[in-house]
PDB file of C-alpha atoms in Angstrom:
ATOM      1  CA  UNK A  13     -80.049 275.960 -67.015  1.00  0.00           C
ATOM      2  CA  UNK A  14     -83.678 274.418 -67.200  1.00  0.00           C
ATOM      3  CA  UNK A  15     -86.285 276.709 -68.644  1.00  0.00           C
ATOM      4  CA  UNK A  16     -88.928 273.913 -68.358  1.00  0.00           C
ATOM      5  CA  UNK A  17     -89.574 272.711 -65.064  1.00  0.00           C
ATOM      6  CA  UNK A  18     -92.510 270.477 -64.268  1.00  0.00           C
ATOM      7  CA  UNK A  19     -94.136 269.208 -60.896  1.00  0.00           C
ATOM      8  CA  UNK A  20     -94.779 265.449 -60.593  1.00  0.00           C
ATOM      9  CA  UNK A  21     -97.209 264.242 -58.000  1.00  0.00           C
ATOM     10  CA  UNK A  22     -99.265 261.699 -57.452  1.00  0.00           C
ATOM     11  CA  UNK A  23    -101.301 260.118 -54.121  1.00  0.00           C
ATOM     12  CA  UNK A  24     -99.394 257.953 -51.899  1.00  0.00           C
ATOM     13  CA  UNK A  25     -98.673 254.400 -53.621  1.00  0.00           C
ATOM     14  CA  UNK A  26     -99.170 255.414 -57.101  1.00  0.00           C
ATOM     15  CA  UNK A  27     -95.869 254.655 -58.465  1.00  0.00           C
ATOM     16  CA  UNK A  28     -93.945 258.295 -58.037  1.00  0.00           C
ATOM     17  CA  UNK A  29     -90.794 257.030 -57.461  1.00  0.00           C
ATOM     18  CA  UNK A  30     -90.448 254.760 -60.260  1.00  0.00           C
ATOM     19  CA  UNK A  31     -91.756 257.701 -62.232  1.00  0.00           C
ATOM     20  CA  UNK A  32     -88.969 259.829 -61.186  1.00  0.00           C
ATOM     21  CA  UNK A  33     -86.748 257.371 -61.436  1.00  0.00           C
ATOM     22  CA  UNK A  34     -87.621 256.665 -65.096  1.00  0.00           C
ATOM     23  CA  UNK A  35     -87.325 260.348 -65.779  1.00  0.00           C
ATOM     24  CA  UNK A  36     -83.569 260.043 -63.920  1.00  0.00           C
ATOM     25  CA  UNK A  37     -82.309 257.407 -66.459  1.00  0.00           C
ATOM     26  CA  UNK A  38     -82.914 259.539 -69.212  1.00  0.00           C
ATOM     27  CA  UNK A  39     -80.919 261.770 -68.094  1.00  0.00           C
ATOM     28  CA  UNK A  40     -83.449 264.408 -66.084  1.00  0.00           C
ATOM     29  CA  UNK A  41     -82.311 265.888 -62.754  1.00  0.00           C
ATOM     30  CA  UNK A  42     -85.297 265.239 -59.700  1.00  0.00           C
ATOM     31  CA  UNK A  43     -85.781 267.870 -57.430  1.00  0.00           C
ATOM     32  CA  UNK A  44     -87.268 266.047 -54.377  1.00  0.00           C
ATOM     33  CA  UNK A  45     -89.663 267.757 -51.897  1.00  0.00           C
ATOM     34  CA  UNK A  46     -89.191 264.790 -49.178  1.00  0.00           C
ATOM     35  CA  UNK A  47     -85.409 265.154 -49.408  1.00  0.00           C
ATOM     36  CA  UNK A  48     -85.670 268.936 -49.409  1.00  0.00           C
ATOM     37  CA  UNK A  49     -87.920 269.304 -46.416  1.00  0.00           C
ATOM     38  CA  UNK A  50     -85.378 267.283 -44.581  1.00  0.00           C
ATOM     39  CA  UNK A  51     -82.422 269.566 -45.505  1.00  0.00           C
ATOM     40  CA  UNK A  52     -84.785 272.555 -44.401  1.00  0.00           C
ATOM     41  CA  UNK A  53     -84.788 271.627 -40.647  1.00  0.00           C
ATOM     42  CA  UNK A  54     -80.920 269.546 -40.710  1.00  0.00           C
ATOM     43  CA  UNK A  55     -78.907 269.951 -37.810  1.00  0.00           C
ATOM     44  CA  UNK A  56     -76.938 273.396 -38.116  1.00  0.00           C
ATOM     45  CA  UNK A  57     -79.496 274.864 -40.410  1.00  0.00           C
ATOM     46  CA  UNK A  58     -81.450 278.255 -40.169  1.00  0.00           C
ATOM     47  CA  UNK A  59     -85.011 276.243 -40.405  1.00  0.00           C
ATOM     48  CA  UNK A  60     -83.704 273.980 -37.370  1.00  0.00           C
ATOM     49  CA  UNK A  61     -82.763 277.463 -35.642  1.00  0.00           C
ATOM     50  CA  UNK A  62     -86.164 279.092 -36.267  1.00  0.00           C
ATOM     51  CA  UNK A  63     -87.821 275.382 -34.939  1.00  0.00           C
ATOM     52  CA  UNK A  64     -86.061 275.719 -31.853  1.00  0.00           C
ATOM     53  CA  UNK A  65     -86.897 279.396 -31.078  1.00  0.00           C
ATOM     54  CA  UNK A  66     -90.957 279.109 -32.040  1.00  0.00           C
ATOM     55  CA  UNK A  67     -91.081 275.426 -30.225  1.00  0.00           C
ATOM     56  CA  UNK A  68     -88.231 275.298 -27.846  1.00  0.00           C
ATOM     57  CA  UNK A  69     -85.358 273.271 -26.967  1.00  0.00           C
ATOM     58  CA  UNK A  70     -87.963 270.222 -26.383  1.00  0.00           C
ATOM     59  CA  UNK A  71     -88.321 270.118 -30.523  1.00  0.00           C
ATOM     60  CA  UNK A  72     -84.496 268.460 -30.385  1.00  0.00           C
ATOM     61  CA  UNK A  73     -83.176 264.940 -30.234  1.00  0.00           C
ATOM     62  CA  UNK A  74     -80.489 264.386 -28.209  1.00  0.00           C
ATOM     63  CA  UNK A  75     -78.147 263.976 -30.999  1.00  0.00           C
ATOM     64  CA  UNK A  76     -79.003 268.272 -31.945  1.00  0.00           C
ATOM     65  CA  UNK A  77     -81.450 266.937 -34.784  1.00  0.00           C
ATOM     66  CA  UNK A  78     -85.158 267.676 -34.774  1.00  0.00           C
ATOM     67  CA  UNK A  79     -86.746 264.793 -32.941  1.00  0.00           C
ATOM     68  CA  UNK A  80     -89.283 263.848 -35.453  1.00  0.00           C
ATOM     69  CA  UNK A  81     -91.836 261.833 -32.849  1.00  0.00           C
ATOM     70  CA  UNK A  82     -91.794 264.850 -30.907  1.00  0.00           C
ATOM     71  CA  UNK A  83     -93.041 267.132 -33.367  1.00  0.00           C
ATOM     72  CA  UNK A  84     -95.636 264.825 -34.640  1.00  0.00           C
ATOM     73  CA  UNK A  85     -96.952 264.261 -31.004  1.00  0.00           C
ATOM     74  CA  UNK A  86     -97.062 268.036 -30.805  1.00  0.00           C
ATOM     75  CA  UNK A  87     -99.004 268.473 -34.671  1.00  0.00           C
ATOM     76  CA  UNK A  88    -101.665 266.074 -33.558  1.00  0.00           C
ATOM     77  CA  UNK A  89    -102.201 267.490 -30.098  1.00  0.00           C
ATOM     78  CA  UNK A  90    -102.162 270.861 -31.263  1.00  0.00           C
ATOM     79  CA  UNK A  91    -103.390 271.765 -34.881  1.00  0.00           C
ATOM     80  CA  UNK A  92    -101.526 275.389 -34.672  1.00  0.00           C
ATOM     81  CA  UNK A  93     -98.651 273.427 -34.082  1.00  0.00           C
ATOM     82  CA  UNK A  94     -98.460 271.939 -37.790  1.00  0.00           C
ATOM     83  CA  UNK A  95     -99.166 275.434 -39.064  1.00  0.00           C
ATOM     84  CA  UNK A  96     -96.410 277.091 -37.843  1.00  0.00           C
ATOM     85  CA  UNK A  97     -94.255 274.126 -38.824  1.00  0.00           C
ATOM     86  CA  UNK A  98     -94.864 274.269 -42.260  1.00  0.00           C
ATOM     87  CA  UNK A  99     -94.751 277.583 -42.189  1.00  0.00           C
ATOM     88  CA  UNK A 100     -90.598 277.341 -41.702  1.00  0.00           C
ATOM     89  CA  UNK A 101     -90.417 274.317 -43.766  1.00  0.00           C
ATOM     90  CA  UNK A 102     -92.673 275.563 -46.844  1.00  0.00           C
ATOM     91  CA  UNK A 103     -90.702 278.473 -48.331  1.00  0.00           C
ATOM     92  CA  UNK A 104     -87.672 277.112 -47.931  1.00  0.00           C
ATOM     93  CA  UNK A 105     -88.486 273.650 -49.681  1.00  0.00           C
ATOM     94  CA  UNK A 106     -90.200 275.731 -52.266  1.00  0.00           C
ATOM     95  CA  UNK A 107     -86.998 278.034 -52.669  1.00  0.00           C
ATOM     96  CA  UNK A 108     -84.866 274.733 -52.770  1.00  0.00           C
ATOM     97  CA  UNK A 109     -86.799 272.688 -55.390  1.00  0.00           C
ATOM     98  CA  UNK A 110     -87.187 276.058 -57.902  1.00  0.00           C
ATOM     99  CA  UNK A 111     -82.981 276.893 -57.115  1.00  0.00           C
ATOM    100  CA  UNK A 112     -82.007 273.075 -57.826  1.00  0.00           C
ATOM    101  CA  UNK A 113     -84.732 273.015 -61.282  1.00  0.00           C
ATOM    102  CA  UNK A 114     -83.411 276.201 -62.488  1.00  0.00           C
ATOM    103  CA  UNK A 115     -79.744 275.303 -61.711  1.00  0.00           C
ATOM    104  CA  UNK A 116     -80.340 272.031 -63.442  1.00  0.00           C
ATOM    105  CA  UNK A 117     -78.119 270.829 -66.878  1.00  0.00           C
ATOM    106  CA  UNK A 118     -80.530 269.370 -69.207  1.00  0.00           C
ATOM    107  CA  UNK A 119     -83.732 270.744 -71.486  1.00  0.00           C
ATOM    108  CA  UNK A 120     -86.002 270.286 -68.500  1.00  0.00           C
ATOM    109  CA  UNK A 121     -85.771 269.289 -64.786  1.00  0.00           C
ATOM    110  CA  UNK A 122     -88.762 267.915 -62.769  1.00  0.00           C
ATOM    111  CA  UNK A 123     -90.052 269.021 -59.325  1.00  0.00           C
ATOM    112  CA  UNK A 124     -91.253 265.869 -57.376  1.00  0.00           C
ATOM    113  CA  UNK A 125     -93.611 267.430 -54.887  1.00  0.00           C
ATOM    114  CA  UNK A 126     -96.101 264.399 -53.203  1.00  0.00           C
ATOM    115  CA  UNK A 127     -98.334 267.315 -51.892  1.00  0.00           C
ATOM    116  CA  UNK A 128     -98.561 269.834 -54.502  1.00  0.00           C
ATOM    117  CA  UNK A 129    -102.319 269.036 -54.675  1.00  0.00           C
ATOM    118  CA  UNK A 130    -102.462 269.615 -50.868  1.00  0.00           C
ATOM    119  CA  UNK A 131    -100.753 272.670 -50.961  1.00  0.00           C
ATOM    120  CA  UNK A 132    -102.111 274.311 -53.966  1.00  0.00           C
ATOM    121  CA  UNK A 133    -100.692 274.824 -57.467  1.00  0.00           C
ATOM    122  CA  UNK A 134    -100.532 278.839 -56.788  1.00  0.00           C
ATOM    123  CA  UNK A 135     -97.769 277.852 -54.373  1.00  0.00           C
ATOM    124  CA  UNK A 136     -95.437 276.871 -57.121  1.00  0.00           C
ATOM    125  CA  UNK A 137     -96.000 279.608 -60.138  1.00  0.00           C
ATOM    126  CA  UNK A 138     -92.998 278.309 -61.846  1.00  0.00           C
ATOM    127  CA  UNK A 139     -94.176 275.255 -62.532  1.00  0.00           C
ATOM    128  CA  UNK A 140     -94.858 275.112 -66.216  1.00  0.00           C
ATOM    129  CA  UNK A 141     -96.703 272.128 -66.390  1.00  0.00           C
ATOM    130  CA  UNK A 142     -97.893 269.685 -63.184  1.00  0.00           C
ATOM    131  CA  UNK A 143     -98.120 265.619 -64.287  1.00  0.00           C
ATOM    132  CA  UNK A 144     -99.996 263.749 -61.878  1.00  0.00           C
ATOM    133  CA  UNK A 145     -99.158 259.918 -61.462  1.00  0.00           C
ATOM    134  CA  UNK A 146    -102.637 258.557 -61.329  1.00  0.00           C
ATOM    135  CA  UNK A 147    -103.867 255.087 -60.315  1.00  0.00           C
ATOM    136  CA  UNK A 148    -107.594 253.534 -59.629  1.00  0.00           C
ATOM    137  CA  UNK A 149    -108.267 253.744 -55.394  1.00  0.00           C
ATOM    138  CA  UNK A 150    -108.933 250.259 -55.531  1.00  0.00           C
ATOM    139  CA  UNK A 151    -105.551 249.673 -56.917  1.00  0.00           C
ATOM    140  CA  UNK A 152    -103.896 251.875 -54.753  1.00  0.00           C
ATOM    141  CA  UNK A 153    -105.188 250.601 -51.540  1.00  0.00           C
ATOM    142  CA  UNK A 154    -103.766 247.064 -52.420  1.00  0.00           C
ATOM    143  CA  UNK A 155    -100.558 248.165 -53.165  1.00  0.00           C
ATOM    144  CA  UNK A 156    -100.484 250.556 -49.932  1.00  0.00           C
ATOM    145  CA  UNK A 157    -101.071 247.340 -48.105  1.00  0.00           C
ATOM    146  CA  UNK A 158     -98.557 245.102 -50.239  1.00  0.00           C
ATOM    147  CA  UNK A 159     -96.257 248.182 -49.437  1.00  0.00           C
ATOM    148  CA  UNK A 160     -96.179 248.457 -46.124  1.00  0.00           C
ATOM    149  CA  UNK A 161     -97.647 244.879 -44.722  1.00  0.00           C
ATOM    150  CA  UNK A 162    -100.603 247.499 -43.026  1.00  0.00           C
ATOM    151  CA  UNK A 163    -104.607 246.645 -42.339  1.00  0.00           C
ATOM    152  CA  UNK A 164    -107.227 247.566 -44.673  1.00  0.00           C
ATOM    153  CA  UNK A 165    -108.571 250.710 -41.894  1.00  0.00           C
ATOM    154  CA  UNK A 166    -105.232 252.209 -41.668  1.00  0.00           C
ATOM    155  CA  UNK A 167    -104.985 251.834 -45.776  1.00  0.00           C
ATOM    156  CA  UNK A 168    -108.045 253.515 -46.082  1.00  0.00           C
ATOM    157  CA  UNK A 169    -107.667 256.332 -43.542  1.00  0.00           C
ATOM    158  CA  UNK A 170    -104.041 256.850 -45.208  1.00  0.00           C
ATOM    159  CA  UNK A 171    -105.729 257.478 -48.508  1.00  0.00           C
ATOM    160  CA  UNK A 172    -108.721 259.491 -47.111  1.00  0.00           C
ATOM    161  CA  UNK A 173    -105.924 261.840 -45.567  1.00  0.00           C
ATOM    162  CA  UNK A 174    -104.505 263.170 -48.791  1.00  0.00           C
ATOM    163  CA  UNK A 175    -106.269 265.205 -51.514  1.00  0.00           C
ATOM    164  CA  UNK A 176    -109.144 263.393 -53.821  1.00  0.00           C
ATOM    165  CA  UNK A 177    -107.826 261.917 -57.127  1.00  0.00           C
ATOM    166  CA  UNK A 178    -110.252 264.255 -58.561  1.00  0.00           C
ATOM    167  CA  UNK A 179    -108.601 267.520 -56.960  1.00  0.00           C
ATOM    168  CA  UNK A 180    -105.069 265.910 -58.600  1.00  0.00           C
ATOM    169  CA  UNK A 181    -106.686 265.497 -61.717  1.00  0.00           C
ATOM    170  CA  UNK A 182    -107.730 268.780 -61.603  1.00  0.00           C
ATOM    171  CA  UNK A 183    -104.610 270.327 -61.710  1.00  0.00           C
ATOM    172  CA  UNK A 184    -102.733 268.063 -64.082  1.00  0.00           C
ATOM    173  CA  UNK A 185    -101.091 269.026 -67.295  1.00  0.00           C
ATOM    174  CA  UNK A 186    -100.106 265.693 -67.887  1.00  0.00           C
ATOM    175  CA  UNK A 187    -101.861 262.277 -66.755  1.00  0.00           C
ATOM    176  CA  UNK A 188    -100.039 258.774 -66.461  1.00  0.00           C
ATOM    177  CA  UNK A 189    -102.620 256.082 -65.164  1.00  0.00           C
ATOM    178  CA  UNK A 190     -99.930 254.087 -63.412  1.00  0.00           C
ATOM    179  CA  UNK A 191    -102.196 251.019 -63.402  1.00  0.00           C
ATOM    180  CA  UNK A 192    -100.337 248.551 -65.677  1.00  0.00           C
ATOM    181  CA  UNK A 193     -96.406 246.911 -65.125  1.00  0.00           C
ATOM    182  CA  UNK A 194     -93.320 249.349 -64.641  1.00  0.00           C
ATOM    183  CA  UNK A 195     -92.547 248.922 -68.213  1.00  0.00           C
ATOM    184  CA  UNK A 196     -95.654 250.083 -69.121  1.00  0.00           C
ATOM    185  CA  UNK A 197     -94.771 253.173 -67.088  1.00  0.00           C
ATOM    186  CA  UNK A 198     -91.467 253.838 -68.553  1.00  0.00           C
ATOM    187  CA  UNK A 199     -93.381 253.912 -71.631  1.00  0.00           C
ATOM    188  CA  UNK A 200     -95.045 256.500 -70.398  1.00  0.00           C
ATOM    189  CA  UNK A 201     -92.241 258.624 -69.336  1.00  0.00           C
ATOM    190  CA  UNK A 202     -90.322 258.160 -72.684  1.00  0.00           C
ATOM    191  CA  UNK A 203     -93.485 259.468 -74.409  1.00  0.00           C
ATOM    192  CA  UNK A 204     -93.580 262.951 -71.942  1.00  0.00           C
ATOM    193  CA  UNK A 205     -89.862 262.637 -72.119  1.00  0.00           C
ATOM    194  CA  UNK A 206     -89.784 263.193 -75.909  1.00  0.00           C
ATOM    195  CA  UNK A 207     -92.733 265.828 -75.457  1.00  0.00           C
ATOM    196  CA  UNK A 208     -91.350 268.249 -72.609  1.00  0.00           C
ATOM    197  CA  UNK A 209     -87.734 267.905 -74.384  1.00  0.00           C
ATOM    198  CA  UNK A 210     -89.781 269.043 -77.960  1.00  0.00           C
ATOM    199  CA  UNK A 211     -91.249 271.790 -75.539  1.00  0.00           C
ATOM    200  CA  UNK A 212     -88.388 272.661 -74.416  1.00  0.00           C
ATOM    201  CA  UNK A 213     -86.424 273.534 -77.745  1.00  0.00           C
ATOM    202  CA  UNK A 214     -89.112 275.688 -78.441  1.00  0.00           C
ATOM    203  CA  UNK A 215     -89.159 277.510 -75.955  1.00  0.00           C
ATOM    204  CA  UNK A 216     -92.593 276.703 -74.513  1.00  0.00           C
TER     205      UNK A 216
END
């Protein structure tokens, strides 16, 4: 059972899966928020159930699945629409990520939650500690469009979308500055590695 558990964000393109997956080699168990929210509405589940009856039968795929195109169609054409999505999907990633961290072998376990920012940390009071992947806009932006072979406007308007880097560093615990080679970053890690697994043994 973890008694540490600590939220790792970052903005988009700043290098939070290679930070998770440096934390994951030493032996850490990653609760994903991505993977969870996915689970929330799978086919068969009570967050797919509750979709259907607040949006209809015109939220599903052929296949039974939550047709993904249709719901984003919907959240842009109708802002209410996104609200009382995440209002199904929200608790029950939240409840996910904190069952899977506290279920966890290991001194600590690690939230990975790409909108904790966003959301606010209040949202997550059992979050010890919150380390925030950080890297430079200008940095960012290139590798956002080394990434994913977009323009420079769609880069831009990608990074605008998501909380300031000052609002992440604002919550943050802990601070990487993901602006150097991966090595350099699982440098990093094995420094907070050594730290949270110290905090952990104390009991902190």
């Amino acid at each position: 059972m973890s008694g540490l558990i600590i939220g790792l964000t970052g903005g988009i393109a700043s290098g939070k899966t290679a930070a998770t997956q440096a934390f994951e080699r030493r032996g850490i168990v990653v609760a994903d928020a991505d993977l969870a929210a996915r689970e929330a509405v799978a086919p068969g589940s009570a967050g797919l159930a509750e979709v259907v009856e607040v949006f209809g039968v015109g939220a599903l795929a052929q296949d039974g699945s939550l047709d993904r195109a249709a719901m984003r169609r919907r959240i842009f054409e109708a802002p209410d629409a996104r609200v009382q999505l995440e209002a199904i999907i929200h608790p029950r990633v939240r409840e996910a990520l904190r069952a899977a961290c506290e279920a966890a072998p290991g001194p600590y376990a690690v939230a990975a939650i790409p909108l904790l920012t966003e959301g606010g940390r209040a949202a997550y009071p059992w979050l010890q500690r919150v380390l925030v992947i950080d890297v430079p806009r200008e940095l960012q932006l290139a590798r956002l469009l080394a990434r994913d072979g977009i323009d420079a406007l769609l880069a831009e308007r990608m990074v605008a979308a998501q909380a300031t880097r000052a609002a992440r560093l604002a919550i943050a615990d802990d601070v990487i500055v993901n602006d150097g080679t991966l090595d350099a970053l699982d440098a990093a890690v094995e420094v907070l590695d050594k730290k949270y697994r110290g905090m952990a043994a104390a009991g902190l």
